[in-house]
Amino acid sequence: MVYWIIIMSTFVLDQLTKARAEKFFVDSPVNLLGGILSLTYVQNRGGAFSILEGKRRFFIIVSIILILFLCYMIFKSTSNLYKFSFSLIVGGAIGNLFDRIVKGYVVDFIDIKVIPVFNLADFFITGGVLLLTFLILKEGGEELFLKKKP
């Protein structure tokens, strides 16, 4: 149950921040930290780092497959940390999928000068992937499906 709350919370937070970006940063970006960080509005019609721009249908299909697979993994995994990492990825993926379906593009707005513009969904996805990678490297992935002892 808690993992569905995490998924919904990440989705809602992502959508709220994107709505604020659309309202306040379209014509007037905000520079913070001496210009190292900016809040701006970008329509991303590709994937991460705007790769494969214009492949909307591809990203929608891949996102749906990934979301369904990770929801299955949440259900099957016995490790709370694995479930948490899957939940972050799913919540972020749903946020970007929603944008692609409803708007035809993903709203990005966080601009750190050394990396491409991104959004909170990307942040959650990246955090979930990093945690998952760490867990697999540390534990060898064996906690993914181990059955709990009665």
CSV table of N, CA and C in Angstrom, one decimal:
chain,number,residue,atom,x,y,z
A,1,MET,N,0.8,-1.2,0.0
A,1,MET,CA,0.0,0.0,0.0
A,1,MET,C,0.9,1.3,0.0
A,2,VAL,N,1.9,1.3,0.8
A,2,VAL,CA,2.8,2.4,0.9
A,2,VAL,C,3.4,2.8,-0.4
A,3,TYR,N,3.7,1.7,-1.2
A,3,TYR,CA,4.4,2.0,-2.5
A,3,TYR,C,3.5,2.7,-3.5
A,4,TRP,N,2.2,2.4,-3.4
A,4,TRP,CA,1.2,3.1,-4.3
A,4,TRP,C,1.1,4.5,-3.9
A,5,ILE,N,1.2,4.8,-2.6
A,5,ILE,CA,1.2,6.2,-2.1
A,5,ILE,C,2.5,6.9,-2.6
A,6,ILE,N,3.6,6.3,-2.6
A,6,ILE,CA,4.8,6.9,-3.1
A,6,ILE,C,4.7,7.2,-4.6
A,7,ILE,N,4.1,6.2,-5.3
A,7,ILE,CA,3.9,6.4,-6.8
A,7,ILE,C,3.0,7.6,-7.0
A,8,MET,N,1.9,7.7,-6.3
A,8,MET,CA,0.9,8.8,-6.5
A,8,MET,C,1.5,10.1,-6.1
A,9,SER,N,2.3,10.1,-5.0
A,9,SER,CA,2.9,11.3,-4.5
A,9,SER,C,3.9,11.9,-5.5
A,10,THR,N,4.7,11.0,-6.0
A,10,THR,CA,5.7,11.5,-7.0
A,10,THR,C,5.0,12.0,-8.2
A,11,PHE,N,4.0,11.3,-8.7
A,11,PHE,CA,3.2,11.8,-9.9
A,11,PHE,C,2.6,13.2,-9.6
A,12,VAL,N,1.9,13.3,-8.5
A,12,VAL,CA,1.2,14.6,-8.2
A,12,VAL,C,2.2,15.7,-8.0
A,13,LEU,N,3.3,15.5,-7.3
A,13,LEU,CA,4.3,16.5,-7.1
A,13,LEU,C,5.0,16.9,-8.4
A,14,ASP,N,5.2,15.9,-9.3
A,14,ASP,CA,5.8,16.2,-10.6
A,14,ASP,C,4.8,17.1,-11.4
A,15,GLN,N,3.5,16.7,-11.4
A,15,GLN,CA,2.5,17.5,-12.2
A,15,GLN,C,2.3,18.9,-11.7
A,16,LEU,N,2.3,19.0,-10.3
A,16,LEU,CA,2.1,20.3,-9.7
A,16,LEU,C,3.3,21.3,-10.1
A,17,THR,N,4.5,20.7,-10.1
A,17,THR,CA,5.7,21.6,-10.4
A,17,THR,C,5.7,21.9,-11.9
A,18,LYS,N,5.3,21.0,-12.7
A,18,LYS,CA,5.2,21.3,-14.2
A,18,LYS,C,4.2,22.3,-14.5
A,19,ALA,N,3.0,22.3,-13.8
A,19,ALA,CA,2.0,23.3,-13.9
A,19,ALA,C,2.5,24.7,-13.5
A,20,ARG,N,3.3,24.7,-12.4
A,20,ARG,CA,3.9,26.0,-12.0
A,20,ARG,C,4.9,26.5,-13.0
A,21,ALA,N,5.7,25.6,-13.6
A,21,ALA,CA,6.6,26.0,-14.6
A,21,ALA,C,5.9,26.6,-15.8
A,22,GLU,N,4.8,26.0,-16.2
A,22,GLU,CA,4.0,26.4,-17.4
A,22,GLU,C,3.4,27.8,-17.1
A,23,LYS,N,3.1,28.0,-15.9
A,23,LYS,CA,2.4,29.3,-15.5
A,23,LYS,C,3.4,30.4,-15.3
A,24,PHE,N,4.6,30.2,-14.8
A,24,PHE,CA,5.5,31.2,-14.4
A,24,PHE,C,6.8,31.3,-15.2
A,25,PHE,N,7.2,30.3,-15.9
A,25,PHE,CA,8.6,30.3,-16.4
A,25,PHE,C,8.6,30.3,-18.0
A,26,VAL,N,7.4,30.4,-18.6
A,26,VAL,CA,7.4,30.3,-20.1
A,26,VAL,C,8.1,31.5,-20.7
A,27,ASP,N,7.8,32.7,-20.3
A,27,ASP,CA,8.4,33.9,-20.8
A,27,ASP,C,9.4,34.5,-19.9
A,28,SER,N,9.6,34.0,-18.7
A,28,SER,CA,10.5,34.7,-17.8
A,28,SER,C,11.2,33.7,-16.9
A,29,PRO,N,12.3,33.1,-17.4
A,29,PRO,CA,13.0,32.1,-16.5
A,29,PRO,C,13.6,32.8,-15.3
A,30,VAL,N,13.8,32.1,-14.3
A,30,VAL,CA,14.3,32.6,-13.0
A,30,VAL,C,15.7,32.0,-12.8
A,31,ASN,N,16.7,32.9,-12.6
A,31,ASN,CA,18.0,32.5,-12.4
A,31,ASN,C,18.3,32.4,-10.9
A,32,LEU,N,18.9,31.3,-10.4
A,32,LEU,CA,19.2,31.1,-9.0
A,32,LEU,C,20.6,30.7,-8.9
A,33,LEU,N,21.2,30.9,-7.7
A,33,LEU,CA,22.6,30.5,-7.4
A,33,LEU,C,23.6,31.1,-8.5
A,34,GLY,N,23.4,32.4,-8.7
A,34,GLY,CA,24.3,33.0,-9.7
A,34,GLY,C,24.2,32.5,-11.1
A,35,GLY,N,23.1,32.0,-11.5
A,35,GLY,CA,22.9,31.5,-12.8
A,35,GLY,C,23.3,30.1,-13.0
A,36,ILE,N,23.8,29.4,-12.0
A,36,ILE,CA,24.1,28.0,-12.1
A,36,ILE,C,22.9,27.2,-12.2
A,37,LEU,N,21.8,27.6,-11.6
A,37,LEU,CA,20.5,26.9,-11.6
A,37,LEU,C,19.5,27.9,-12.1
A,38,SER,N,18.7,27.5,-13.1
A,38,SER,CA,17.6,28.3,-13.6
A,38,SER,C,16.3,27.5,-13.6
A,39,LEU,N,15.2,28.2,-13.4
A,39,LEU,CA,13.9,27.6,-13.6
A,39,LEU,C,13.4,28.2,-14.9
A,40,THR,N,13.2,27.3,-15.9
A,40,THR,CA,12.8,27.8,-17.2
A,40,THR,C,11.8,26.8,-17.7
A,41,TYR,N,11.2,27.1,-18.9
A,41,TYR,CA,10.2,26.2,-19.5
A,41,TYR,C,10.7,25.7,-20.8
A,42,VAL,N,10.7,24.3,-20.9
A,42,VAL,CA,11.1,23.7,-22.1
A,42,VAL,C,10.1,22.6,-22.5
A,43,GLN,N,9.8,22.5,-23.8
A,43,GLN,CA,8.9,21.4,-24.2
A,43,GLN,C,9.9,20.3,-24.8
A,44,ASN,N,10.0,19.2,-24.1
A,44,ASN,CA,10.8,18.1,-24.6
A,44,ASN,C,10.0,17.1,-25.4
A,45,ARG,N,10.3,17.0,-26.7
A,45,ARG,CA,9.5,16.1,-27.5
A,45,ARG,C,10.3,14.8,-27.8
A,46,GLY,N,11.4,14.6,-27.0
A,46,GLY,CA,12.2,13.4,-27.1
A,46,GLY,C,12.2,12.7,-25.8
A,47,GLY,N,13.2,11.9,-25.6
A,47,GLY,CA,13.4,11.2,-24.3
A,47,GLY,C,14.4,11.9,-23.4
A,48,ALA,N,15.1,11.2,-22.6
A,48,ALA,CA,16.1,11.8,-21.7
A,48,ALA,C,17.1,12.5,-22.6
A,49,PHE,N,17.5,13.7,-22.2
A,49,PHE,CA,18.4,14.5,-23.0
A,49,PHE,C,17.9,14.8,-24.4
A,50,SER,N,16.6,14.8,-24.6
A,50,SER,CA,15.9,15.0,-25.8
A,50,SER,C,16.3,14.1,-27.0
A,51,ILE,N,16.8,12.9,-26.6
A,51,ILE,CA,17.2,11.9,-27.7
A,51,ILE,C,15.9,11.4,-28.3
A,52,LEU,N,16.0,11.0,-29.5
A,52,LEU,CA,14.9,10.4,-30.3
A,52,LEU,C,13.7,11.4,-30.4
A,53,GLU,N,14.0,12.6,-30.6
A,53,GLU,CA,13.0,13.7,-30.7
A,53,GLU,C,11.9,13.3,-31.8
A,54,GLY,N,10.7,13.5,-31.4
A,54,GLY,CA,9.6,13.2,-32.3
A,54,GLY,C,9.1,11.7,-32.3
A,55,LYS,N,9.6,10.9,-31.5
A,55,LYS,CA,9.2,9.5,-31.4
A,55,LYS,C,8.3,9.3,-30.3
A,56,ARG,N,7.2,10.1,-30.2
A,56,ARG,CA,6.2,10.1,-29.2
A,56,ARG,C,5.6,8.7,-29.0
A,57,ARG,N,5.1,8.1,-30.0
A,57,ARG,CA,4.5,6.8,-29.9
A,57,ARG,C,5.4,5.8,-29.3
A,58,PHE,N,6.7,5.8,-29.7
A,58,PHE,CA,7.7,4.8,-29.2
A,58,PHE,C,7.8,5.0,-27.7
A,59,PHE,N,7.9,6.3,-27.2
A,59,PHE,CA,8.1,6.5,-25.8
A,59,PHE,C,6.9,6.2,-25.0
A,60,ILE,N,5.7,6.4,-25.6
A,60,ILE,CA,4.5,6.0,-24.9
A,60,ILE,C,4.4,4.5,-24.7
A,61,ILE,N,4.7,3.7,-25.8
A,61,ILE,CA,4.7,2.2,-25.7
A,61,ILE,C,5.7,1.7,-24.7
A,62,VAL,N,6.9,2.2,-24.8
A,62,VAL,CA,8.0,1.8,-23.9
A,62,VAL,C,7.7,2.1,-22.5
A,63,SER,N,7.1,3.3,-22.2
A,63,SER,CA,6.8,3.7,-20.9
A,63,SER,C,5.7,2.8,-20.3
A,64,ILE,N,4.7,2.5,-21.0
A,64,ILE,CA,3.6,1.6,-20.5
A,64,ILE,C,4.2,0.2,-20.2
A,65,ILE,N,5.0,-0.3,-21.1
A,65,ILE,CA,5.6,-1.6,-20.8
A,65,ILE,C,6.5,-1.6,-19.5
A,66,LEU,N,7.3,-0.5,-19.4
A,66,LEU,CA,8.2,-0.4,-18.2
A,66,LEU,C,7.3,-0.2,-17.0
A,67,ILE,N,6.3,0.6,-17.0
A,67,ILE,CA,5.5,0.8,-15.8
A,67,ILE,C,4.8,-0.5,-15.4
A,68,LEU,N,4.3,-1.2,-16.3
A,68,LEU,CA,3.6,-2.5,-16.0
A,68,LEU,C,4.6,-3.5,-15.4
A,69,PHE,N,5.8,-3.6,-16.0
A,69,PHE,CA,6.8,-4.5,-15.5
A,69,PHE,C,7.2,-4.1,-14.1
A,70,LEU,N,7.5,-2.8,-13.9
A,70,LEU,CA,7.9,-2.4,-12.5
A,70,LEU,C,6.8,-2.6,-11.5
A,71,CYS,N,5.6,-2.4,-11.9
A,71,CYS,CA,4.5,-2.6,-10.9
A,71,CYS,C,4.4,-4.1,-10.5
A,72,TYR,N,4.7,-5.0,-11.5
A,72,TYR,CA,4.8,-6.4,-11.2
A,72,TYR,C,6.0,-6.7,-10.3
A,73,MET,N,7.1,-6.0,-10.5
A,73,MET,CA,8.3,-6.2,-9.6
A,73,MET,C,8.0,-5.7,-8.2
A,74,ILE,N,7.2,-4.6,-8.1
A,74,ILE,CA,6.8,-4.1,-6.7
A,74,ILE,C,6.0,-5.2,-6.0
A,75,PHE,N,5.1,-5.9,-6.8
A,75,PHE,CA,4.3,-6.9,-6.2
A,75,PHE,C,5.1,-8.2,-5.8
A,76,LYS,N,6.1,-8.5,-6.7
A,76,LYS,CA,6.8,-9.8,-6.5
A,76,LYS,C,8.0,-9.6,-5.6
A,77,SER,N,8.6,-8.5,-5.5
A,77,SER,CA,9.8,-8.3,-4.7
A,77,SER,C,9.5,-8.4,-3.2
A,78,THR,N,10.5,-8.9,-2.5
A,78,THR,CA,10.3,-9.0,-1.0
A,78,THR,C,11.2,-7.9,-0.3
A,79,SER,N,11.9,-7.2,-1.0
A,79,SER,CA,12.8,-6.2,-0.4
A,79,SER,C,12.1,-4.8,-0.5
A,80,ASN,N,12.0,-4.2,0.7
A,80,ASN,CA,11.4,-2.8,0.7
A,80,ASN,C,12.2,-1.8,0.0
A,81,LEU,N,13.5,-1.9,0.0
A,81,LEU,CA,14.3,-0.9,-0.8
A,81,LEU,C,14.2,-1.1,-2.3
A,82,TYR,N,14.1,-2.3,-2.7
A,82,TYR,CA,13.8,-2.6,-4.1
A,82,TYR,C,12.4,-2.0,-4.5
A,83,LYS,N,11.4,-2.3,-3.7
A,83,LYS,CA,10.1,-1.8,-3.9
A,83,LYS,C,10.1,-0.2,-4.0
A,84,PHE,N,10.8,0.4,-3.1
A,84,PHE,CA,10.9,1.8,-3.0
A,84,PHE,C,11.6,2.4,-4.3
A,85,SER,N,12.6,1.7,-4.7
A,85,SER,CA,13.3,2.2,-6.0
A,85,SER,C,12.4,2.0,-7.2
A,86,PHE,N,11.7,0.9,-7.3
A,86,PHE,CA,10.7,0.7,-8.3
A,86,PHE,C,9.6,1.8,-8.3
A,87,SER,N,9.1,2.1,-7.1
A,87,SER,CA,8.1,3.1,-6.9
A,87,SER,C,8.5,4.5,-7.4
A,88,LEU,N,9.7,4.9,-7.1
A,88,LEU,CA,10.2,6.1,-7.6
A,88,LEU,C,10.2,6.2,-9.1
A,89,ILE,N,10.7,5.1,-9.7
A,89,ILE,CA,10.8,5.0,-11.2
A,89,ILE,C,9.4,5.0,-11.8
A,90,VAL,N,8.5,4.3,-11.2
A,90,VAL,CA,7.1,4.2,-11.8
A,90,VAL,C,6.4,5.6,-11.6
A,91,GLY,N,6.5,6.2,-10.5
A,91,GLY,CA,5.9,7.5,-10.3
A,91,GLY,C,6.4,8.5,-11.3
A,92,GLY,N,7.7,8.6,-11.5
A,92,GLY,CA,8.3,9.5,-12.5
A,92,GLY,C,7.9,9.1,-13.9
A,93,ALA,N,7.9,7.8,-14.2
A,93,ALA,CA,7.5,7.4,-15.6
A,93,ALA,C,6.1,7.7,-15.9
A,94,ILE,N,5.2,7.6,-14.9
A,94,ILE,CA,3.8,8.0,-15.1
A,94,ILE,C,3.7,9.5,-15.3
A,95,GLY,N,4.4,10.3,-14.6
A,95,GLY,CA,4.4,11.7,-14.8
A,95,GLY,C,4.8,12.1,-16.2
A,96,ASN,N,5.9,11.6,-16.7
A,96,ASN,CA,6.3,11.9,-18.1
A,96,ASN,C,5.3,11.3,-19.1
A,97,LEU,N,4.8,10.1,-18.8
A,97,LEU,CA,3.9,9.5,-19.8
A,97,LEU,C,2.6,10.3,-19.9
A,98,PHE,N,2.1,10.8,-18.7
A,98,PHE,CA,0.9,11.6,-18.7
A,98,PHE,C,1.2,12.9,-19.6
A,99,ASP,N,2.3,13.5,-19.5
A,99,ASP,CA,2.6,14.7,-20.3
A,99,ASP,C,2.6,14.3,-21.8
A,100,ARG,N,3.2,13.2,-22.2
A,100,ARG,CA,3.3,12.8,-23.6
A,100,ARG,C,1.9,12.5,-24.2
A,101,ILE,N,1.1,11.9,-23.4
A,101,ILE,CA,-0.3,11.5,-23.9
A,101,ILE,C,-1.1,12.8,-24.0
A,102,VAL,N,-1.1,13.6,-22.9
A,102,VAL,CA,-2.0,14.8,-22.8
A,102,VAL,C,-1.5,15.9,-23.7
A,103,LYS,N,-0.2,16.2,-23.6
A,103,LYS,CA,0.3,17.4,-24.2
A,103,LYS,C,1.1,17.2,-25.5
A,104,GLY,N,1.6,16.0,-25.7
A,104,GLY,CA,2.4,15.6,-26.8
A,104,GLY,C,3.9,15.9,-26.6
A,105,TYR,N,4.2,16.3,-25.4
A,105,TYR,CA,5.6,16.6,-25.1
A,105,TYR,C,5.7,16.5,-23.5
A,106,VAL,N,6.9,16.5,-23.0
A,106,VAL,CA,7.2,16.5,-21.6
A,106,VAL,C,7.7,17.9,-21.2
A,107,VAL,N,7.1,18.4,-20.1
A,107,VAL,CA,7.6,19.7,-19.6
A,107,VAL,C,8.8,19.5,-18.8
A,108,ASP,N,9.9,20.2,-19.2
A,108,ASP,CA,11.1,20.2,-18.4
A,108,ASP,C,11.3,21.7,-17.9
A,109,PHE,N,11.9,21.9,-16.7
A,109,PHE,CA,12.0,23.2,-16.2
A,109,PHE,C,13.2,23.4,-15.3
A,110,ILE,N,13.9,22.4,-14.9
A,110,ILE,CA,15.1,22.6,-14.0
A,110,ILE,C,16.3,22.6,-14.8
A,111,ASP,N,17.0,23.7,-14.9
A,111,ASP,CA,18.2,23.9,-15.7
A,111,ASP,C,19.4,24.1,-14.9
A,112,ILE,N,20.2,23.0,-14.7
A,112,ILE,CA,21.5,23.1,-14.1
A,112,ILE,C,22.5,23.2,-15.3
A,113,LYS,N,23.3,24.2,-15.4
A,113,LYS,CA,24.0,24.5,-16.6
A,113,LYS,C,24.9,23.3,-17.1
A,114,VAL,N,25.3,22.4,-16.3
A,114,VAL,CA,26.2,21.3,-16.8
A,114,VAL,C,25.4,20.1,-17.3
A,115,ILE,N,24.1,20.1,-17.2
A,115,ILE,CA,23.3,18.9,-17.7
A,115,ILE,C,22.1,19.5,-18.4
A,116,PRO,N,21.5,18.6,-19.2
A,116,PRO,CA,20.2,19.1,-19.9
A,116,PRO,C,19.1,19.4,-18.9
A,117,VAL,N,18.2,20.2,-19.4
A,117,VAL,CA,17.0,20.6,-18.6
A,117,VAL,C,16.2,19.4,-18.3
A,118,PHE,N,15.7,19.3,-17.0
A,118,PHE,CA,14.9,18.1,-16.6
A,118,PHE,C,13.8,18.5,-15.7
A,119,ASN,N,13.0,17.6,-15.2
A,119,ASN,CA,11.9,17.8,-14.3
A,119,ASN,C,12.0,16.9,-13.1
A,120,LEU,N,11.0,17.0,-12.2
A,120,LEU,CA,11.0,16.2,-11.0
A,120,LEU,C,10.8,14.7,-11.4
A,121,ALA,N,10.0,14.4,-12.4
A,121,ALA,CA,9.9,13.0,-12.8
A,121,ALA,C,11.2,12.4,-13.2
A,122,ASP,N,12.0,13.1,-13.9
A,122,ASP,CA,13.3,12.7,-14.3
A,122,ASP,C,14.2,12.5,-13.0
A,123,PHE,N,14.1,13.4,-12.1
A,123,PHE,CA,14.8,13.3,-10.8
A,123,PHE,C,14.4,12.0,-10.1
A,124,PHE,N,13.1,11.7,-10.0
A,124,PHE,CA,12.7,10.5,-9.3
A,124,PHE,C,13.1,9.3,-10.0
A,125,ILE,N,13.0,9.3,-11.4
A,125,ILE,CA,13.5,8.1,-12.2
A,125,ILE,C,15.0,7.9,-11.9
A,126,THR,N,15.7,8.9,-12.0
A,126,THR,CA,17.2,8.8,-11.8
A,126,THR,C,17.5,8.3,-10.4
A,127,GLY,N,16.8,8.9,-9.4
A,127,GLY,CA,17.1,8.4,-8.1
A,127,GLY,C,16.7,7.0,-7.9
A,128,GLY,N,15.6,6.5,-8.4
A,128,GLY,CA,15.2,5.1,-8.3
A,128,GLY,C,16.2,4.2,-9.0
A,129,VAL,N,16.7,4.6,-10.2
A,129,VAL,CA,17.6,3.8,-11.0
A,129,VAL,C,19.0,3.7,-10.2
A,130,LEU,N,19.4,4.8,-9.7
A,130,LEU,CA,20.7,4.8,-8.9
A,130,LEU,C,20.6,3.9,-7.7
A,131,LEU,N,19.4,4.0,-7.0
A,131,LEU,CA,19.2,3.2,-5.8
A,131,LEU,C,19.2,1.7,-6.2
A,132,LEU,N,18.5,1.4,-7.3
A,132,LEU,CA,18.4,0.0,-7.8
A,132,LEU,C,19.7,-0.5,-8.2
A,133,THR,N,20.5,0.3,-8.9
A,133,THR,CA,21.8,-0.1,-9.3
A,133,THR,C,22.7,-0.4,-8.1
A,134,PHE,N,22.7,0.5,-7.1
A,134,PHE,CA,23.5,0.3,-5.9
A,134,PHE,C,23.1,-1.0,-5.2
A,135,LEU,N,21.8,-1.3,-5.1
A,135,LEU,CA,21.3,-2.5,-4.4
A,135,LEU,C,21.7,-3.7,-5.1
A,136,ILE,N,21.6,-3.7,-6.5
A,136,ILE,CA,22.0,-4.9,-7.2
A,136,ILE,C,23.5,-5.1,-7.1
A,137,LEU,N,24.3,-4.1,-7.2
A,137,LEU,CA,25.8,-4.2,-7.1
A,137,LEU,C,26.1,-4.7,-5.7
A,138,LYS,N,25.4,-4.2,-4.7
A,138,LYS,CA,25.8,-4.5,-3.3
A,138,LYS,C,25.3,-5.9,-2.9
A,139,GLU,N,24.1,-6.3,-3.4
A,139,GLU,CA,23.5,-7.6,-2.9
A,139,GLU,C,23.5,-8.6,-4.1
A,140,GLY,N,23.8,-8.2,-5.2
A,140,GLY,CA,23.8,-9.2,-6.4
A,140,GLY,C,22.4,-9.4,-6.9
A,141,GLY,N,21.4,-8.7,-6.4
A,141,GLY,CA,20.0,-8.8,-6.9
A,141,GLY,C,19.3,-10.0,-6.3
A,142,GLU,N,19.9,-10.7,-5.3
A,142,GLU,CA,19.2,-11.9,-4.8
A,142,GLU,C,18.0,-11.5,-3.9
A,143,GLU,N,17.9,-10.3,-3.5
A,143,GLU,CA,16.8,-9.9,-2.6
A,143,GLU,C,15.5,-9.6,-3.4
A,144,LEU,N,15.6,-9.6,-4.7
A,144,LEU,CA,14.5,-9.3,-5.6
A,144,LEU,C,13.3,-10.2,-5.4
A,145,PHE,N,13.6,-11.5,-5.3
A,145,PHE,CA,12.5,-12.5,-5.3
A,145,PHE,C,12.6,-13.5,-4.2
A,146,LEU,N,13.4,-13.3,-3.2
A,146,LEU,CA,13.5,-14.2,-2.1
A,146,LEU,C,12.2,-14.3,-1.4
A,147,LYS,N,11.7,-15.4,-1.1
A,147,LYS,CA,10.5,-15.6,-0.3
A,147,LYS,C,10.8,-15.3,1.2
A,148,LYS,N,9.8,-14.6,1.8
A,148,LYS,CA,10.0,-14.4,3.2
A,148,LYS,C,9.7,-15.7,4.0
A,149,LYS,N,10.5,-15.9,5.0
A,149,LYS,CA,10.3,-17.1,5.8
A,149,LYS,C,9.0,-16.9,6.7
A,150,PRO,N,8.2,-18.0,6.8
A,150,PRO,CA,7.0,-17.9,7.6
A,150,PRO,C,7.2,-17.6,9.1
